[in-house]
Amino acid sequence: MPSKTVAVGSSVGLHARPAQLIAEAVEELDVEVLLGIPGDEPVDASSSLLIMTLGAGPGDLVEVSSDDQAALDAIVALVEKDLDAE
């Protein structure tokens, strides 16, 4: 599965609000997307609770994986964005 490693852009990491926005975007895309800390087991990115279990803080590296390139690009953009600033 293709993947890209990116830094978390949200100023407080992947807590409730950013995790929910990412999970909602994955649900809308209707394709499998995985998120994980490099070297650890990835989680289903359609679940905000599973995303929060990663414990990813601001600037931490997260690996985004999907067989769908458009979905991969969309979720990478969300992870890199400060979703708390909106």
Backbone as ProteinMPNN parsed JSONL, in Angstrom:
{"seq_chain_A": "MPSKTVAVGSSVGLHARPAQLIAEAVEELDVEVLLGIPGDEPVDASSSLLIMTLGAGPGDLVEVSSDDQAALDAIVALVEKDLDAE", "coords_chain_A": {"N_chain_A": [[0.853, -1.176, 0.0], [0.716, 2.155, -0.948], [2.375, 4.879, 0.711], [2.905, 7.84, 2.729], [5.031, 9.777, 4.705], [4.463, 12.237, 7.067], [4.57, 15.354, 8.92], [2.694, 16.112, 11.829], [0.458, 18.747, 11.726], [-1.337, 20.094, 13.382], [-1.635, 22.212, 16.172], [-1.905, 21.121, 18.714], [-1.642, 18.475, 18.302], [-2.927, 15.204, 17.273], [-5.599, 15.194, 18.569], [-9.001, 15.156, 19.829], [-10.629, 16.952, 18.055], [-9.076, 17.366, 15.557], [-8.713, 14.625, 14.939], [-11.35, 13.775, 14.564], [-12.11, 15.312, 12.315], [-10.368, 14.281, 10.372], [-11.172, 11.568, 10.355], [-13.842, 11.857, 9.48], [-13.395, 12.838, 6.894], [-12.134, 10.624, 5.719], [-14.233, 8.775, 5.836], [-16.019, 9.992, 4.032], [-14.557, 9.739, 1.68], [-14.631, 7.042, 1.294], [-12.782, 4.901, 1.081], [-10.078, 2.687, 2.014], [-7.943, 3.947, 4.445], [-5.003, 4.213, 6.254], [-3.429, 5.186, 9.31], [-0.417, 5.774, 11.039], [2.229, 5.656, 13.487], [5.492, 5.781, 12.359], [6.987, 2.607, 12.163], [5.324, 1.471, 14.037], [2.205, -0.348, 14.509], [-0.281, 0.44, 12.15], [-3.436, 2.292, 12.254], [-6.986, 2.238, 11.546], [-8.028, 4.908, 9.732], [-10.585, 5.872, 9.596], [-11.698, 5.986, 12.029], [-12.032, 8.078, 14.671], [-11.415, 7.62, 17.334], [-9.478, 5.579, 17.21], [-7.481, 6.976, 15.849], [-6.772, 8.858, 17.798], [-5.554, 7.169, 19.634], [-3.0, 6.919, 18.718], [-1.491, 8.918, 19.807], [-0.173, 11.091, 18.709], [1.654, 14.012, 18.644], [2.075, 17.615, 18.088], [4.055, 18.173, 15.254], [5.034, 15.587, 15.301], [5.932, 12.639, 13.45], [3.837, 11.007, 11.14], [2.624, 8.219, 9.411], [0.809, 7.976, 6.509], [-1.32, 5.877, 4.735], [-2.669, 4.494, 1.737], [-4.35, 2.805, -0.912], [-5.528, 4.348, -2.767], [-4.663, 7.079, -4.553], [-5.672, 9.73, -4.619], [-7.097, 9.85, -2.223], [-5.009, 9.398, -0.43], [-3.458, 11.73, -0.864], [-5.33, 13.682, -0.041], [-5.75, 13.114, 2.702], [-3.171, 13.307, 3.706], [-2.797, 16.06, 3.339], [-4.629, 17.025, 5.226], [-3.561, 16.028, 7.653], [-1.17, 17.439, 7.755], [-2.061, 20.013, 8.104], [-2.971, 22.728, 10.327], [-5.484, 21.936, 12.055], [-6.777, 22.953, 14.215], [-6.763, 25.633, 13.993], [-8.842, 26.559, 12.553]], "CA_chain_A": [[0.0, 0.0, 0.0], [1.513, 3.383, -0.978], [2.281, 5.679, 1.93], [3.706, 9.056, 2.816], [5.268, 10.179, 6.088], [4.312, 13.686, 7.191], [4.531, 15.881, 10.284], [1.381, 16.573, 12.296], [0.422, 20.201, 11.7], [-2.202, 20.669, 14.418], [-0.829, 22.761, 17.262], [-2.006, 20.268, 19.906], [-1.564, 17.079, 17.878], [-4.137, 14.541, 16.768], [-6.571, 14.98, 19.637], [-10.393, 14.927, 19.418], [-11.137, 17.683, 16.883], [-8.397, 16.959, 14.321], [-8.988, 13.21, 14.664], [-12.713, 13.687, 14.035], [-12.118, 15.867, 10.959], [-9.694, 13.313, 9.502], [-12.045, 10.391, 10.24], [-14.984, 12.224, 8.632], [-12.908, 12.924, 5.511], [-11.919, 9.253, 5.255], [-15.567, 8.199, 5.616], [-16.557, 10.569, 2.795], [-13.795, 9.196, 0.552], [-15.091, 5.655, 1.171], [-11.67, 4.006, 0.738], [-9.27, 2.381, 3.191], [-6.8, 4.801, 4.747], [-4.398, 3.859, 7.531], [-2.511, 6.154, 9.915], [0.418, 5.14, 12.047], [3.541, 6.178, 13.823], [6.432, 4.908, 11.649], [7.516, 1.51, 12.957], [4.245, 0.899, 14.847], [1.049, -0.859, 13.774], [-1.193, 1.526, 11.773], [-4.844, 2.176, 12.638], [-8.0, 2.628, 10.569], [-8.202, 6.357, 9.832], [-11.999, 6.265, 9.62], [-12.096, 5.989, 13.44], [-11.361, 9.136, 15.426], [-10.874, 7.04, 18.566], [-8.225, 4.897, 16.886], [-6.486, 8.007, 15.529], [-6.302, 9.441, 19.054], [-4.683, 6.218, 20.336], [-1.626, 7.076, 18.235], [-0.799, 9.847, 20.689], [0.69, 11.947, 17.892], [1.669, 15.413, 19.025], [2.455, 18.541, 17.024], [5.368, 17.932, 14.681], [5.358, 14.157, 15.244], [5.777, 12.033, 12.131], [2.745, 10.049, 10.982], [2.598, 7.601, 8.094], [-0.531, 7.857, 5.925], [-1.277, 4.852, 3.684], [-3.905, 4.184, 1.022], [-4.178, 2.382, -2.303], [-6.148, 5.391, -3.584], [-3.748, 8.227, -4.514], [-6.408, 10.951, -4.275], [-7.374, 9.769, -0.786], [-3.722, 9.584, 0.242], [-3.126, 13.155, -0.945], [-6.291, 14.457, 0.75], [-5.536, 12.906, 4.133], [-1.86, 13.907, 3.992], [-3.017, 17.506, 3.458], [-5.299, 17.282, 6.507], [-2.627, 15.767, 8.758], [-0.173, 18.519, 7.752], [-2.729, 21.29, 8.36], [-3.352, 23.007, 11.714], [-6.944, 21.835, 12.056], [-7.302, 23.697, 15.361], [-6.735, 27.057, 13.665], [-10.044, 26.916, 11.788]], "C_chain_A": [[0.902, 1.243, 0.0], [1.324, 4.205, 0.295], [3.165, 6.914, 1.82], [3.836, 9.406, 4.292], [5.287, 11.698, 6.159], [4.31, 14.082, 8.665], [3.125, 16.379, 10.608], [1.411, 18.096, 12.394], [-0.416, 20.837, 12.786], [-1.38, 21.037, 15.645], [-0.902, 21.956, 18.553], [-2.017, 18.79, 19.53], [-2.897, 16.522, 17.415], [-5.068, 14.171, 17.918], [-7.972, 14.952, 19.031], [-10.811, 15.645, 18.127], [-10.404, 17.304, 15.593], [-8.682, 15.504, 13.95], [-10.373, 13.041, 14.054], [-12.777, 14.207, 12.597], [-11.458, 14.911, 9.964], [-10.587, 12.099, 9.282], [-13.248, 10.679, 9.343], [-14.567, 12.293, 7.165], [-12.688, 11.533, 4.931], [-13.256, 8.578, 4.965], [-16.168, 8.707, 4.305], [-15.854, 10.01, 1.562], [-14.163, 7.744, 0.269], [-14.018, 4.717, 0.609], [-10.871, 3.747, 2.017], [-8.082, 3.33, 3.279], [-6.305, 4.39, 6.131], [-3.483, 4.983, 7.992], [-1.672, 5.414, 10.941], [1.674, 5.925, 12.327], [4.536, 5.254, 13.122], [7.057, 3.866, 12.587], [6.496, 0.836, 13.849], [3.122, 0.409, 13.945], [0.112, 0.305, 13.417], [-2.621, 1.236, 12.224], [-5.733, 2.636, 11.488], [-8.305, 4.113, 10.751], [-9.654, 6.806, 9.757], [-12.533, 6.295, 11.049], [-11.319, 7.059, 14.199], [-10.754, 8.587, 16.714], [-9.551, 6.33, 18.311], [-7.125, 5.892, 16.539], [-5.911, 8.594, 16.816], [-5.383, 8.492, 19.816], [-3.238, 6.302, 19.861], [-0.808, 7.988, 19.148], [0.135, 10.792, 19.957], [0.543, 13.409, 18.294], [2.07, 16.301, 17.863], [3.887, 18.274, 16.561], [5.789, 16.472, 14.63], [5.146, 13.629, 13.832], [4.696, 10.965, 12.156], [2.802, 9.519, 9.556], [1.145, 7.421, 7.661], [-0.426, 6.875, 4.765], [-2.648, 4.66, 3.064], [-3.553, 3.722, -0.388], [-4.74, 3.417, -3.272], [-5.307, 6.665, -3.472], [-4.456, 9.517, -4.128], [-6.714, 10.986, -2.779], [-6.094, 10.004, 0.009], [-3.352, 11.063, 0.274], [-4.035, 13.998, -0.053], [-6.023, 14.321, 2.245], [-4.166, 13.434, 4.558], [-2.025, 15.411, 4.201], [-3.684, 17.854, 4.785], [-4.349, 17.086, 7.684], [-1.617, 16.906, 8.877], [-0.753, 19.873, 8.169], [-2.998, 21.474, 9.858], [-4.872, 23.071, 11.78], [-7.576, 22.54, 13.246], [-7.383, 25.185, 15.071], [-8.007, 27.505, 12.959], [-11.219, 27.17, 12.687]], "O_chain_A": [[1.766, 1.368, 0.867], [0.242, 4.218, 0.881], [4.036, 7.018, 0.956], [2.861, 9.338, 5.039], [6.017, 12.363, 5.424], [4.078, 13.251, 9.542], [2.457, 16.986, 9.771], [2.277, 18.666, 13.058], [-0.229, 22.016, 13.089], [-0.534, 20.264, 16.096], [-0.031, 22.102, 19.41], [-2.366, 17.944, 20.354], [-3.86, 17.256, 17.195], [-5.295, 12.995, 18.201], [-8.11, 14.742, 17.826], [-11.3, 15.0, 17.2], [-11.059, 16.948, 14.614], [-8.871, 15.189, 12.775], [-10.551, 12.249, 13.129], [-13.434, 13.599, 11.751], [-11.938, 14.752, 8.842], [-10.745, 11.645, 8.149], [-13.631, 9.835, 8.534], [-15.31, 11.851, 6.288], [-13.02, 11.288, 3.771], [-13.395, 7.884, 3.958], [-16.759, 7.932, 3.552], [-16.48, 9.827, 0.518], [-14.025, 7.271, -0.859], [-14.303, 3.856, -0.223], [-10.977, 4.499, 2.985], [-7.322, 3.495, 2.325], [-7.095, 4.239, 7.063], [-2.841, 5.649, 7.18], [-2.169, 4.525, 11.633], [2.12, 6.743, 11.523], [4.433, 4.037, 13.277], [7.579, 4.197, 13.652], [6.752, -0.249, 14.371], [3.094, 0.719, 12.753], [-0.253, 1.082, 14.299], [-2.973, 0.098, 12.534], [-5.286, 3.334, 10.578], [-8.787, 4.525, 11.806], [-9.931, 8.002, 9.846], [-13.707, 6.599, 11.258], [-10.102, 6.963, 14.354], [-9.692, 9.041, 17.14], [-8.611, 6.459, 19.096], [-5.965, 5.682, 16.893], [-4.702, 8.806, 16.916], [-4.52, 8.946, 20.567], [-2.339, 5.803, 20.538], [0.41, 7.848, 19.251], [1.13, 11.246, 20.523], [-0.556, 13.964, 18.284], [2.373, 15.808, 16.776], [4.806, 18.165, 17.372], [6.788, 16.14, 13.992], [4.28, 14.115, 13.104], [4.64, 10.133, 13.062], [3.004, 10.279, 8.609], [0.352, 6.791, 8.361], [0.447, 7.014, 3.909], [-3.663, 4.662, 3.76], [-2.582, 4.189, -0.982], [-4.456, 3.364, -4.469], [-5.248, 7.269, -2.401], [-3.899, 10.323, -3.382], [-6.602, 12.035, -2.144], [-6.101, 10.726, 1.006], [-2.977, 11.589, 1.322], [-3.57, 14.921, 0.615], [-6.064, 15.312, 2.974], [-4.024, 13.957, 5.663], [-1.457, 15.973, 5.137], [-3.346, 18.864, 5.403], [-4.337, 17.896, 8.611], [-1.249, 17.292, 9.986], [-0.006, 20.776, 8.545], [-3.225, 20.499, 10.574], [-5.469, 24.129, 11.584], [-8.795, 22.708, 13.282], [-8.01, 25.926, 15.828], [-8.229, 28.703, 12.784], [-12.308, 27.481, 12.205]]}, "name": "protein", "num_of_chains": 1, "seq": "MPSKTVAVGSSVGLHARPAQLIAEAVEELDVEVLLGIPGDEPVDASSSLLIMTLGAGPGDLVEVSSDDQAALDAIVALVEKDLDAE"}
